[in-house]
Short mmCIF file of C-alpha atoms and ligand atoms in Angstrom, two decimals:
data_model
loop_
_atom_site.label_atom_id
_atom_site.label_comp_id
_atom_site.label_asym_id
_atom_site.label_seq_id
_atom_site.Cartn_x
_atom_site.Cartn_y
_atom_site.Cartn_z
CA MET A 1 -12.47 -61.34 -51.61
CA LYS A 2 -15.21 -61.46 -54.23
CA ASN A 3 -18.53 -59.70 -53.62
CA TYR A 4 -21.81 -61.28 -54.73
CA ILE A 5 -25.15 -59.48 -54.67
CA ALA A 6 -28.45 -61.33 -55.13
CA ILE A 7 -31.63 -59.46 -55.93
CA ASP A 8 -34.62 -61.72 -55.17
CA ILE A 9 -38.05 -60.29 -55.90
CA GLY A 10 -40.90 -62.49 -54.75
CA ALA A 11 -44.59 -61.71 -54.89
CA SER A 12 -44.60 -60.36 -51.33
CA SER A 13 -41.20 -58.74 -50.92
CA GLY A 14 -38.02 -57.83 -52.73
CA ARG A 15 -34.63 -58.11 -51.10
CA LEU A 16 -30.99 -57.43 -51.92
CA LEU A 17 -28.42 -59.57 -50.13
CA HIS A 18 -24.61 -59.49 -50.13
CA ALA A 19 -22.50 -62.64 -49.84
CA GLN A 20 -18.79 -63.36 -49.45
CA LEU A 21 -16.83 -66.57 -49.00
CA TYR A 22 -14.86 -66.72 -45.78
CA GLY A 23 -12.76 -69.88 -46.04
CA GLU A 24 -15.25 -72.76 -45.88
CA GLN A 25 -18.22 -70.59 -44.88
CA LEU A 26 -20.54 -68.37 -46.88
CA ALA A 27 -21.57 -65.15 -45.13
CA LEU A 28 -24.87 -63.57 -46.17
CA LYS A 29 -26.11 -60.12 -45.20
CA GLU A 30 -29.37 -58.41 -46.10
CA ILE A 31 -28.69 -54.90 -47.41
CA HIS A 32 -32.16 -53.83 -48.57
CA ARG A 33 -35.72 -55.14 -48.39
CA PHE A 34 -38.97 -53.67 -49.72
CA ALA A 35 -42.59 -54.73 -49.84
CA ASN A 36 -43.84 -55.93 -53.17
CA SER A 37 -47.41 -56.41 -54.29
CA PHE A 38 -49.61 -55.87 -57.30
CA HIS A 39 -51.97 -52.87 -57.51
CA HIS A 40 -55.56 -52.71 -58.74
CA ARG A 41 -56.04 -49.95 -61.34
CA HIS A 42 -58.79 -49.42 -63.94
CA GLY A 43 -60.25 -52.86 -63.23
CA HIS A 44 -57.00 -54.80 -63.55
CA ASP A 45 -54.06 -55.92 -61.42
CA TYR A 46 -50.58 -54.67 -62.33
CA TRP A 47 -47.03 -54.75 -60.96
CA ASP A 48 -45.24 -51.44 -60.51
CA VAL A 49 -42.00 -52.36 -62.30
CA ASP A 50 -40.67 -48.79 -62.17
CA HIS A 51 -41.00 -48.85 -58.39
CA ILE A 52 -39.28 -52.25 -58.30
CA PHE A 53 -36.42 -50.90 -60.44
CA ALA A 54 -36.13 -47.82 -58.20
CA GLU A 55 -35.85 -50.12 -55.16
CA ILE A 56 -33.13 -52.14 -56.92
CA VAL A 57 -31.18 -48.92 -57.52
CA LYS A 58 -31.73 -47.89 -53.88
CA GLY A 59 -30.38 -51.25 -52.70
CA LEU A 60 -27.31 -50.98 -54.92
CA GLN A 61 -26.69 -47.43 -53.65
CA LYS A 62 -26.76 -48.80 -50.09
CA ALA A 63 -24.26 -51.49 -51.14
CA LYS A 64 -21.91 -48.84 -52.54
CA ARG A 65 -22.20 -46.80 -49.34
CA LEU A 66 -21.26 -49.95 -47.41
CA GLY A 67 -18.01 -50.00 -49.36
CA ILE A 68 -18.87 -52.53 -52.04
CA GLU A 69 -17.04 -50.94 -54.98
CA SER A 70 -17.43 -53.91 -57.34
CA CYS A 71 -19.43 -57.13 -57.33
CA TYR A 72 -21.13 -59.89 -59.30
CA LEU A 73 -24.89 -59.35 -59.51
CA GLY A 74 -27.75 -61.81 -60.13
CA LEU A 75 -31.49 -61.14 -60.23
CA ASP A 76 -34.57 -63.36 -59.95
CA THR A 77 -38.30 -62.78 -59.63
CA TRP A 78 -41.62 -64.59 -59.80
CA ALA A 79 -42.65 -66.31 -63.01
CA VAL A 80 -44.94 -65.91 -66.05
CA ASP A 81 -45.50 -62.14 -66.13
CA TYR A 82 -44.05 -60.10 -68.99
CA VAL A 83 -43.23 -56.63 -70.32
CA LEU A 84 -43.91 -55.39 -73.88
CA LEU A 85 -41.15 -53.19 -75.36
CA ASP A 86 -41.19 -50.95 -78.43
CA GLN A 87 -38.26 -50.69 -80.85
CA LYS A 88 -36.58 -48.06 -78.67
CA GLY A 89 -36.67 -50.49 -75.76
CA ASP A 90 -39.31 -48.49 -73.89
CA ARG A 91 -42.16 -50.20 -72.09
CA LEU A 92 -45.41 -50.08 -74.12
CA GLU A 93 -47.86 -50.49 -71.24
CA GLU A 94 -48.45 -51.54 -67.62
CA VAL A 95 -47.29 -55.02 -66.56
CA TYR A 96 -50.21 -57.33 -65.79
CA ALA A 97 -50.01 -59.34 -62.58
CA TYR A 98 -50.72 -63.04 -62.91
CA ARG A 99 -53.60 -62.87 -60.40
CA ASP A 100 -55.49 -60.48 -62.70
CA LYS A 101 -58.88 -61.90 -63.64
CA ARG A 102 -58.39 -61.40 -67.40
CA THR A 103 -57.26 -65.04 -67.86
CA GLU A 104 -60.38 -66.54 -66.29
CA GLY A 105 -61.61 -69.05 -68.87
CA ALA A 106 -58.60 -68.44 -71.14
CA PRO A 107 -57.31 -72.05 -71.05
CA GLU A 108 -60.71 -73.39 -72.17
CA LYS A 109 -60.78 -70.99 -75.11
CA PHE A 110 -57.17 -71.73 -76.10
CA HIS A 111 -57.64 -75.50 -75.89
CA ALA A 112 -60.43 -75.28 -78.43
CA LYS A 113 -57.56 -74.65 -80.88
CA ILE A 114 -55.07 -77.20 -79.57
CA SER A 115 -55.71 -79.86 -76.95
CA ARG A 116 -54.34 -79.80 -73.40
CA GLU A 117 -52.74 -83.17 -74.12
CA GLU A 118 -50.89 -81.77 -77.14
CA VAL A 119 -49.66 -78.70 -75.29
CA TYR A 120 -48.53 -80.80 -72.33
CA ALA A 121 -46.76 -83.27 -74.62
CA ARG A 122 -44.87 -80.35 -76.22
CA THR A 123 -44.12 -78.27 -73.08
CA GLY A 124 -44.66 -80.49 -70.01
CA ILE A 125 -45.92 -77.42 -68.11
CA GLN A 126 -48.80 -77.58 -65.60
CA GLU A 127 -51.98 -75.80 -66.61
CA LEU A 128 -52.28 -72.63 -64.53
CA PRO A 129 -54.74 -70.08 -65.92
CA PHE A 130 -52.16 -67.31 -65.64
CA ASN A 131 -49.37 -69.01 -67.60
CA THR A 132 -47.86 -66.62 -70.12
CA LEU A 133 -49.35 -68.69 -72.94
CA TYR A 134 -52.88 -67.89 -71.76
CA GLN A 135 -52.06 -64.30 -70.80
CA LEU A 136 -50.76 -63.64 -74.32
CA TYR A 137 -53.80 -65.38 -75.79
CA VAL A 138 -56.15 -62.88 -74.15
CA HIS A 139 -53.82 -59.87 -74.55
CA ASP A 140 -54.95 -57.09 -76.89
CA ARG A 141 -53.81 -58.17 -80.37
CA ASN A 142 -52.83 -54.67 -81.52
CA GLN A 143 -50.60 -54.16 -78.49
CA LEU A 144 -48.91 -57.52 -79.12
CA CYS A 145 -48.35 -56.78 -82.82
CA GLU A 146 -46.76 -53.45 -81.84
CA ALA A 147 -44.35 -55.15 -79.40
CA ASP A 148 -40.82 -55.36 -80.70
CA LYS A 149 -39.84 -57.54 -77.73
CA ILE A 150 -41.71 -59.59 -75.13
CA MET A 151 -39.59 -60.03 -72.00
CA LEU A 152 -40.39 -61.73 -68.71
CA VAL A 153 -40.01 -59.44 -65.68
CA PRO A 154 -36.48 -60.49 -64.63
CA ASP A 155 -35.29 -60.39 -68.25
CA TYR A 156 -36.62 -56.83 -68.43
CA LEU A 157 -34.88 -55.79 -65.18
CA TYR A 158 -31.60 -57.29 -66.45
CA TYR A 159 -32.11 -55.31 -69.65
CA ARG A 160 -32.58 -52.06 -67.73
CA LEU A 161 -29.38 -52.78 -65.81
CA SER A 162 -27.24 -54.07 -68.69
CA GLY A 163 -28.78 -53.04 -72.00
CA ARG A 164 -28.79 -56.73 -73.07
CA LYS A 165 -32.04 -58.47 -74.14
CA VAL A 166 -32.21 -62.18 -73.33
CA ASN A 167 -34.82 -64.77 -72.24
CA GLU A 168 -33.34 -66.89 -69.45
CA VAL A 169 -34.53 -70.49 -69.82
CA THR A 170 -35.73 -71.45 -66.30
CA ASN A 171 -38.21 -68.58 -66.26
CA ALA A 172 -38.95 -68.85 -69.99
CA SER A 173 -40.10 -72.43 -69.37
CA THR A 174 -42.91 -71.13 -67.12
CA MET A 175 -44.40 -69.42 -70.19
CA GLN A 176 -45.69 -72.87 -71.29
CA MET A 177 -44.28 -72.05 -74.75
CA LEU A 178 -40.93 -73.88 -74.79
CA ASN A 179 -40.75 -77.23 -76.56
CA LEU A 180 -39.10 -79.94 -74.44
CA ARG A 181 -37.73 -81.74 -77.52
CA THR A 182 -36.24 -78.75 -79.37
CA ARG A 183 -35.53 -76.65 -76.24
CA GLU A 184 -36.76 -73.72 -78.28
CA PHE A 185 -40.00 -71.71 -78.51
CA ASP A 186 -42.65 -74.05 -79.91
CA GLU A 187 -43.47 -72.91 -83.43
CA GLU A 188 -47.05 -74.21 -83.38
CA LEU A 189 -47.83 -72.31 -80.18
CA LEU A 190 -46.25 -69.11 -81.54
CA LYS A 191 -48.41 -69.48 -84.63
CA LEU A 192 -51.58 -69.96 -82.57
CA LEU A 193 -50.71 -66.74 -80.73
CA SER A 194 -49.87 -64.95 -84.01
CA LEU A 195 -46.46 -64.08 -82.56
CA ARG A 196 -43.06 -64.11 -84.27
CA ARG A 197 -39.94 -65.78 -82.82
CA ASP A 198 -38.05 -62.47 -83.20
CA GLN A 199 -40.47 -60.85 -80.73
CA PHE A 200 -38.60 -62.89 -78.15
CA SER A 201 -34.89 -62.80 -77.47
CA GLU A 202 -32.05 -65.33 -77.38
CA LEU A 203 -32.72 -68.15 -74.92
CA ILE A 204 -29.85 -68.17 -72.45
CA GLU A 205 -28.81 -70.71 -69.79
CA PRO A 206 -27.96 -69.59 -66.23
CA GLY A 207 -24.30 -69.01 -65.46
CA GLN A 208 -23.43 -66.73 -68.36
CA SER A 209 -22.22 -63.15 -67.99
CA LEU A 210 -24.15 -60.25 -69.53
CA GLY A 211 -21.21 -57.89 -69.02
CA MET A 212 -21.01 -54.82 -66.80
CA ILE A 213 -23.86 -52.65 -65.49
CA ARG A 214 -24.58 -49.74 -67.86
CA PRO A 215 -21.86 -47.18 -67.04
CA GLU A 216 -24.27 -44.24 -67.24
CA LEU A 217 -26.47 -45.92 -64.62
CA ALA A 218 -23.53 -46.57 -62.28
CA ARG A 219 -22.39 -42.96 -62.66
CA GLN A 220 -25.83 -41.36 -62.34
CA TYR A 221 -26.72 -43.21 -59.12
CA ASP A 222 -23.22 -43.92 -57.73
CA LEU A 223 -23.56 -47.70 -57.91
CA PRO A 224 -20.97 -50.48 -57.50
CA LEU A 225 -19.33 -51.69 -60.69
CA CYS A 226 -21.45 -54.82 -61.14
CA GLU A 227 -20.81 -57.69 -63.50
CA LEU A 228 -24.25 -59.03 -64.33
CA VAL A 229 -24.43 -62.83 -64.20
CA VAL A 230 -27.54 -64.57 -65.56
CA VAL A 231 -28.76 -66.72 -62.68
CA PRO A 232 -31.87 -68.96 -62.65
CA THR A 233 -34.15 -65.95 -62.95
CA HIS A 234 -37.24 -67.91 -61.91
CA ASP A 235 -37.02 -67.55 -58.12
CA THR A 236 -38.05 -71.15 -57.55
CA ALA A 237 -35.26 -72.37 -59.86
CA SER A 238 -32.73 -70.45 -57.80
CA ALA A 239 -34.25 -71.77 -54.56
CA VAL A 240 -33.86 -75.38 -55.73
CA VAL A 241 -30.14 -74.83 -56.42
CA SER A 242 -29.55 -74.06 -52.73
CA ILE A 243 -31.45 -76.96 -51.17
CA PRO A 244 -29.08 -78.44 -48.54
CA VAL A 245 -29.31 -82.03 -49.79
CA GLN A 246 -27.40 -84.69 -47.89
CA GLU A 247 -25.68 -87.44 -49.88
CA GLY A 248 -27.83 -90.51 -50.51
CA GLN A 249 -31.08 -88.83 -49.41
CA SER A 250 -34.30 -89.53 -51.32
CA TRP A 251 -35.54 -85.97 -51.13
CA ALA A 252 -38.24 -83.59 -52.29
CA TYR A 253 -38.73 -79.91 -51.56
CA ILE A 254 -41.25 -77.19 -50.91
CA SER A 255 -40.14 -73.73 -51.90
CA SER A 256 -42.40 -72.03 -49.36
CA GLY A 257 -43.18 -68.35 -49.88
CA THR A 258 -46.19 -66.67 -51.41
CA TRP A 259 -46.61 -69.98 -53.22
CA SER A 260 -45.71 -73.45 -52.00
CA LEU A 261 -43.93 -75.19 -54.86
CA LEU A 262 -43.72 -78.89 -54.00
CA GLY A 263 -41.53 -81.05 -56.21
CA ALA A 264 -38.34 -82.92 -57.00
CA GLU A 265 -35.23 -82.28 -59.08
CA VAL A 266 -35.15 -84.68 -62.05
CA ALA A 267 -32.68 -85.19 -64.89
CA GLU A 268 -35.32 -85.79 -67.57
CA PRO A 269 -38.84 -84.37 -67.95
CA ILE A 270 -41.81 -86.48 -66.86
CA ASN A 271 -44.61 -85.40 -69.17
CA HIS A 272 -46.70 -88.55 -69.58
CA ARG A 273 -50.48 -88.59 -69.20
CA ALA A 274 -50.46 -89.42 -65.47
CA ALA A 275 -48.21 -86.41 -64.79
CA MET A 276 -50.53 -84.21 -66.83
CA GLU A 277 -53.60 -85.47 -65.00
CA ALA A 278 -51.89 -84.76 -61.66
CA ASN A 279 -51.04 -81.31 -63.11
CA TYR A 280 -47.36 -81.66 -62.30
CA THR A 281 -45.01 -79.39 -64.24
CA ASN A 282 -41.55 -79.68 -65.80
CA GLU A 283 -40.14 -76.22 -65.29
CA TRP A 284 -36.53 -76.05 -66.46
CA GLY A 285 -33.88 -75.99 -63.76
CA ALA A 286 -30.28 -74.86 -63.65
CA PHE A 287 -27.64 -76.86 -65.53
CA GLY A 288 -30.01 -78.97 -67.60
CA THR A 289 -32.14 -80.28 -64.70
CA TYR A 290 -35.94 -80.12 -64.49
CA ARG A 291 -38.16 -79.00 -61.61
CA PHE A 292 -40.92 -81.58 -61.51
CA LEU A 293 -43.29 -79.72 -59.22
CA LYS A 294 -46.80 -78.53 -58.53
CA ASN A 295 -48.01 -75.08 -57.45
CA ILE A 296 -49.87 -75.01 -54.14
CA MET A 297 -51.66 -71.80 -53.09
CA GLY A 298 -49.20 -71.30 -50.23
CA LEU A 299 -48.72 -68.56 -47.68
CA TRP A 300 -50.45 -66.05 -49.97
CA MET A 301 -53.55 -66.93 -47.99
CA ILE A 302 -51.84 -65.93 -44.72
CA GLN A 303 -50.48 -62.76 -46.35
CA GLU A 304 -54.01 -61.79 -47.35
CA VAL A 305 -55.49 -62.65 -43.93
CA ARG A 306 -52.76 -60.50 -42.37
CA ARG A 307 -53.32 -57.63 -44.81
CA GLU A 308 -57.07 -57.68 -44.18
CA SER A 309 -56.32 -57.37 -40.47
CA ASP A 310 -54.21 -54.23 -41.17
CA ASN A 311 -51.02 -56.19 -40.50
CA ALA A 312 -51.91 -56.17 -36.81
CA TYR A 313 -49.93 -59.38 -36.27
CA SER A 314 -46.48 -60.47 -37.39
CA PHE A 315 -46.20 -63.75 -39.28
CA SER A 316 -44.70 -65.42 -36.22
CA GLU A 317 -47.55 -64.11 -34.04
CA LEU A 318 -50.06 -65.55 -36.51
CA ALA A 319 -48.35 -68.94 -36.21
CA GLU A 320 -48.36 -68.68 -32.38
CA LEU A 321 -52.09 -67.84 -32.34
CA ALA A 322 -52.79 -70.82 -34.62
CA ALA A 323 -50.72 -73.17 -32.44
CA ALA A 324 -53.14 -72.60 -29.54
CA GLU A 325 -56.16 -73.70 -31.57
CA ILE A 326 -57.86 -77.11 -31.94
CA PRO A 327 -56.26 -78.94 -34.88
CA PHE A 328 -58.08 -79.89 -38.08
CA LEU A 329 -61.39 -78.35 -36.95
CA SER A 330 -62.07 -76.47 -40.23
CA LEU A 331 -60.43 -77.32 -43.54
CA ILE A 332 -60.34 -75.65 -46.97
CA PRO A 333 -59.23 -76.91 -50.45
CA CYS A 334 -56.27 -74.51 -50.77
CA ASN A 335 -55.86 -74.98 -54.52
CA ASP A 336 -59.45 -74.08 -55.34
CA SER A 337 -59.44 -71.06 -57.68
CA ARG A 338 -61.75 -69.23 -55.25
CA PHE A 339 -58.63 -68.58 -53.12
CA LEU A 340 -56.48 -67.29 -56.03
CA ASN A 341 -57.54 -63.65 -55.68
CA PRO A 342 -60.75 -63.23 -53.66
CA LYS A 343 -62.05 -59.82 -52.59
CA SER A 344 -61.62 -60.98 -48.98
CA MET A 345 -59.61 -64.09 -48.14
CA ILE A 346 -61.12 -64.21 -44.63
CA ALA A 347 -64.66 -64.05 -46.03
CA GLU A 348 -63.83 -66.71 -48.66
CA ILE A 349 -62.45 -69.08 -46.02
CA GLN A 350 -65.49 -68.54 -43.80
CA SER A 351 -67.90 -68.99 -46.74
CA PHE A 352 -66.37 -72.31 -47.69
CA CYS A 353 -66.59 -73.57 -44.10
CA LYS A 354 -70.24 -72.44 -43.90
CA GLU A 355 -71.08 -74.06 -47.27
CA THR A 356 -69.56 -77.34 -46.09
CA ARG A 357 -71.17 -77.20 -42.64
CA GLN A 358 -67.86 -76.96 -40.80
CA PRO A 359 -67.24 -74.76 -37.76
CA VAL A 360 -66.75 -71.24 -39.18
CA PRO A 361 -63.38 -69.81 -38.02
CA LEU A 362 -63.93 -66.32 -36.59
CA GLN A 363 -60.92 -65.52 -34.41
CA MET A 364 -57.53 -64.86 -36.02
CA GLY A 365 -56.01 -68.02 -34.53
CA GLU A 366 -58.91 -70.15 -35.81
CA ILE A 367 -58.57 -68.69 -39.32
CA THR A 368 -54.80 -69.14 -39.55
CA ARG A 369 -55.01 -72.61 -38.00
CA CYS A 370 -57.50 -73.57 -40.71
CA VAL A 371 -55.03 -72.37 -43.38
CA PHE A 372 -52.00 -74.13 -41.88
CA ASP A 373 -53.87 -77.42 -41.30
CA SER A 374 -55.23 -77.30 -44.86
CA LEU A 375 -51.81 -76.53 -46.33
CA ALA A 376 -50.24 -79.49 -44.50
CA LEU A 377 -52.96 -81.79 -45.86
CA THR A 378 -52.52 -80.36 -49.37
CA TYR A 379 -48.79 -81.07 -49.12
CA PHE A 380 -49.65 -84.65 -48.06
CA ASP A 381 -51.76 -85.15 -51.19
CA ALA A 382 -49.18 -83.60 -53.51
CA LEU A 383 -46.29 -85.56 -52.01
CA ARG A 384 -48.17 -88.84 -52.31
CA GLU A 385 -48.85 -88.05 -55.99
CA LEU A 386 -45.18 -87.12 -56.48
CA GLU A 387 -43.93 -90.40 -55.03
CA GLY A 388 -46.29 -92.29 -57.34
CA LEU A 389 -45.11 -90.38 -60.40
CA LEU A 390 -41.42 -90.70 -59.46
CA GLY A 391 -41.81 -94.38 -58.58
CA ARG A 392 -39.84 -93.90 -55.39
CA ALA A 393 -40.50 -93.03 -51.74
CA VAL A 394 -39.33 -89.67 -50.44
CA GLU A 395 -37.47 -89.83 -47.12
CA VAL A 396 -36.87 -86.14 -46.41
CA LEU A 397 -38.94 -83.11 -47.35
CA HIS A 398 -36.87 -79.90 -47.48
CA ILE A 399 -38.88 -76.75 -46.77
CA VAL A 400 -37.01 -73.64 -47.88
CA GLY A 401 -37.94 -69.97 -48.18
CA GLY A 402 -39.79 -67.72 -45.75
CA GLY A 403 -42.20 -70.50 -44.83
CA SER A 404 -39.30 -72.46 -43.31
CA ASN A 405 -39.52 -69.97 -40.40
CA ASN A 406 -43.04 -71.17 -39.58
CA GLU A 407 -42.29 -73.90 -37.06
CA LEU A 408 -45.94 -74.79 -36.58
CA LEU A 409 -46.44 -75.43 -40.30
CA CYS A 410 -43.15 -77.37 -40.56
CA GLN A 411 -44.12 -79.61 -37.62
CA LEU A 412 -47.68 -80.03 -38.89
CA THR A 413 -46.30 -81.02 -42.29
CA ALA A 414 -43.93 -83.60 -40.76
CA ASN A 415 -46.79 -85.02 -38.67
CA VAL A 416 -49.25 -85.32 -41.58
CA ILE A 417 -46.80 -86.73 -44.16
CA GLY A 418 -45.14 -88.94 -41.55
CA LYS A 419 -41.65 -88.03 -42.73
CA THR A 420 -38.71 -85.89 -41.64
CA VAL A 421 -38.95 -82.22 -42.58
CA GLN A 422 -35.71 -80.28 -42.87
CA ALA A 423 -36.40 -76.55 -42.72
CA GLY A 424 -34.19 -73.83 -44.16
CA PRO A 425 -32.51 -71.81 -45.45
CA SER A 426 -35.06 -69.03 -45.33
CA GLU A 427 -33.29 -67.06 -48.08
CA ALA A 428 -32.88 -70.12 -50.28
CA THR A 429 -33.70 -68.23 -53.46
CA ALA A 430 -31.02 -65.60 -52.86
CA LEU A 431 -28.51 -68.31 -51.90
CA GLY A 432 -29.21 -70.26 -55.09
CA ASN A 433 -28.86 -67.03 -57.05
CA ILE A 434 -25.47 -66.44 -55.41
CA ALA A 435 -24.40 -70.06 -55.83
CA VAL A 436 -24.77 -69.80 -59.62
CA GLN A 437 -22.80 -66.55 -59.60
CA MET A 438 -20.03 -68.31 -57.64
CA ILE A 439 -20.02 -71.23 -60.10
CA SER A 440 -19.80 -68.71 -62.95
CA SER A 441 -16.88 -66.91 -61.26
CA GLN A 442 -15.32 -70.34 -60.59
CA GLU A 443 -15.13 -69.71 -56.85
CA VAL A 444 -17.34 -72.82 -56.45
CA GLU A 445 -17.07 -75.75 -58.82
CA SER A 446 -20.59 -77.22 -58.98
CA ILE A 447 -24.16 -77.28 -57.62
CA ARG A 448 -23.10 -80.15 -55.37
CA ALA A 449 -20.23 -78.10 -53.90
CA ALA A 450 -22.56 -75.12 -53.53
CA ARG A 451 -25.11 -77.22 -51.62
CA GLU A 452 -22.36 -78.52 -49.32
CA LEU A 453 -21.18 -74.95 -48.70
CA ILE A 454 -24.74 -73.80 -47.89
CA THR A 455 -25.30 -76.78 -45.57
CA ARG A 456 -22.09 -75.86 -43.67
CA SER A 457 -22.93 -72.17 -43.52
CA PHE A 458 -26.58 -72.00 -42.44
CA SER A 459 -28.43 -73.50 -39.50
CA LEU A 460 -31.21 -75.86 -40.48
CA LYS A 461 -34.05 -77.18 -38.32
CA VAL A 462 -35.20 -80.80 -38.36
CA PHE A 463 -38.81 -81.73 -37.59
CA GLU A 464 -39.48 -85.41 -36.94
CA PRO A 465 -43.10 -86.61 -37.30
CA GLU A 466 -45.18 -86.77 -34.12
CA PRO A 467 -48.33 -88.93 -33.92
CA ILE A 468 -51.68 -87.27 -34.66
CA CYS A 469 -54.60 -88.96 -32.94
CA ASN A 470 -57.58 -89.66 -35.29
CA LEU A 471 -55.45 -88.87 -38.39
CA ASP A 472 -57.42 -91.47 -40.38
CA GLN A 473 -60.69 -89.66 -39.66
CA VAL A 474 -59.09 -86.31 -40.52
CA LEU A 475 -57.84 -87.70 -43.86
CA GLU A 476 -61.23 -89.24 -44.60
CA ARG A 477 -62.98 -85.90 -43.98
CA TRP A 478 -60.27 -84.10 -46.00
CA GLU A 479 -60.65 -86.39 -49.02
CA LYS A 480 -64.41 -85.76 -49.07
CA LEU A 481 -63.95 -81.98 -48.87
CA VAL A 482 -61.27 -81.83 -51.57
CA SER A 483 -63.01 -84.24 -53.93
CA HIS A 484 -66.19 -82.14 -53.84
CA SER A 485 -64.43 -78.79 -54.34
N1 LIG B 501 -40.87 -65.60 -38.68
C1 LIG B 501 -41.82 -66.14 -39.44
N2 LIG B 501 -42.76 -66.94 -38.89
C2 LIG B 501 -43.73 -67.50 -39.65
N3 LIG B 501 -43.83 -67.33 -41.00
C3 LIG B 501 -42.90 -66.54 -41.59
C4 LIG B 501 -41.85 -65.92 -40.85
N4 LIG B 501 -41.10 -65.20 -41.74
C5 LIG B 501 -41.66 -65.37 -42.97
N5 LIG B 501 -42.73 -66.17 -42.87
C6 LIG B 501 -43.60 -66.61 -43.96
O1 LIG B 501 -42.85 -66.52 -45.17
C7 LIG B 501 -43.63 -65.87 -46.18
C8 LIG B 501 -42.73 -65.08 -47.11
O2 LIG B 501 -41.81 -65.98 -47.67
P1 LIG B 501 -40.84 -65.46 -48.84
O3 LIG B 501 -40.08 -66.64 -49.30
O4 LIG B 501 -40.11 -64.26 -48.39
O5 LIG B 501 -41.96 -65.02 -49.90
P2 LIG B 501 -41.82 -64.40 -51.39
O6 LIG B 501 -40.47 -64.77 -51.90
O7 LIG B 501 -42.95 -65.06 -52.11
O8 LIG B 501 -42.04 -62.92 -51.26
C9 LIG B 501 -44.57 -64.96 -45.42
O9 LIG B 501 -45.77 -64.82 -46.16
C10 LIG B 501 -44.81 -65.71 -44.10
O10 LIG B 501 -45.99 -66.47 -44.17
C1 LIG B 502 -46.88 -67.46 -60.80
C2 LIG B 502 -45.86 -68.52 -60.51
O1 LIG B 502 -46.46 -69.76 -60.38
C3 LIG B 502 -45.11 -68.16 -59.28
O2 LIG B 502 -44.27 -67.10 -59.63
C4 LIG B 502 -44.23 -69.29 -58.77
O3 LIG B 502 -43.63 -70.02 -59.82
C5 LIG B 502 -43.16 -68.66 -57.95
O4 LIG B 502 -42.09 -68.47 -58.43
C6 LIG B 502 -43.52 -68.20 -56.59
O5 LIG B 502 -42.47 -67.48 -56.01
P1 LIG B 502 -42.79 -66.64 -54.67
O6 LIG B 502 -41.43 -66.33 -54.12
O7 LIG B 502 -43.54 -65.42 -55.11
O8 LIG B 502 -43.61 -67.53 -53.78
MG1 LIG B 503 -39.76 -66.10 -53.24
#
């Protein structure tokens, strides 16, 4: 029986899961989980990639102690952030976190050199201030010139495990530097950044093998003999692979974790002006698909509210507290940049409500209810835009990732959008990661077969829309709030 290990590192936690195929069912078991977050040092926000790598090694050691002598191994993380390497392959400096404030105003400066329209026509990528393009634009020039290689975080972790340097395409597309037509780094953008193509590595599609884990690593730490398979290393790309789509469904998804990524799987990019104005993106998907989606602030806001309350409540307790509150009392424009990385999320939420003469949420349930109500309304707006851009109605919204465990938010979303919500799997990213490994090992023949296997193997919850009294008034108030933010 083949062993598959997925390492999924999101912005709030990393996890290592083991999967095996038992007949027609896929069994998944969590072996290791660790908290992940960026740290504020010397005025900036950084990831601790050495700690992340140490946790990966710890997880693989646990796997070996559980009797997993050999396995396939795939790894995915969040997007856009990168590591600078010198010629010896050593890291040149700390790894900036995308929420660091250094990119504030960077898009405006960059687009003085080349228009937004031109960049969107070339890349089809939504404008987020922390895209790699803008991060590199503000990065210290001397450091960049010194860099022999620029690798996104998962590429770097694969390199430390395998010794191979590659840029996997689904995550590379989030850099906003890949040209949709040539499917290569855009030469004009490289020139504007004064970067050379050879500072990046070979672009590689998911599904290919990078060979075995470095033998010295396996020996030193007593690790399983892993064959490293390049999976969709952008966590959202892996999550989309595992969406339990039913035949004939007109479907869309929300990959719901730290971020809520709301979108559809399309065969060709949609990068016309209307898509740009709606700030929809064309991140590359597995097997030549595209992820036509939009970033929504997501459960980051709940994570911060929880952290500021010293983690006094579990995520399910926060949802229960919110469920007892009056709906749609206070609302916030989730995607406003003020919520990207405020000193205090609670204070920022309360300030907005005060500024807009809404009831100011004070109790924990009031605060989390405000976030969940506002997220559901933000999903409503984004889904309506998506249907317009796709030119088709969506019948079912799949919510996958940790947020699929939040039954209040899933029901609220179904009620506001007036459509069926299908929730789960919670570990969609890891399952998509494993699915691509299984396709590569030929134990599963296609994404379609993988989705059927996942649908058979994991329980999903269906939320049918329930009527909301005075929804029209809520939407009217919401539109005013969002249009003025
Ligand atoms: N039992 C639960 N009830 C409510 N929400 C949950 C539950 N479990 C997880 N979540 C939500 O899922 C989020 C984490 O999702 P996850 O996909 O693991 O995030 P990431 O991959 O970004 O680290 C948490 O911030 C929390 O809001
Ligand atoms: C910064 C990116 O927009 C972000 O990484 C997003 O693309 C993503 O992958 C979020 O994944 P989480 O699991 O951290 O929500
Ligand atoms: Mg995630």
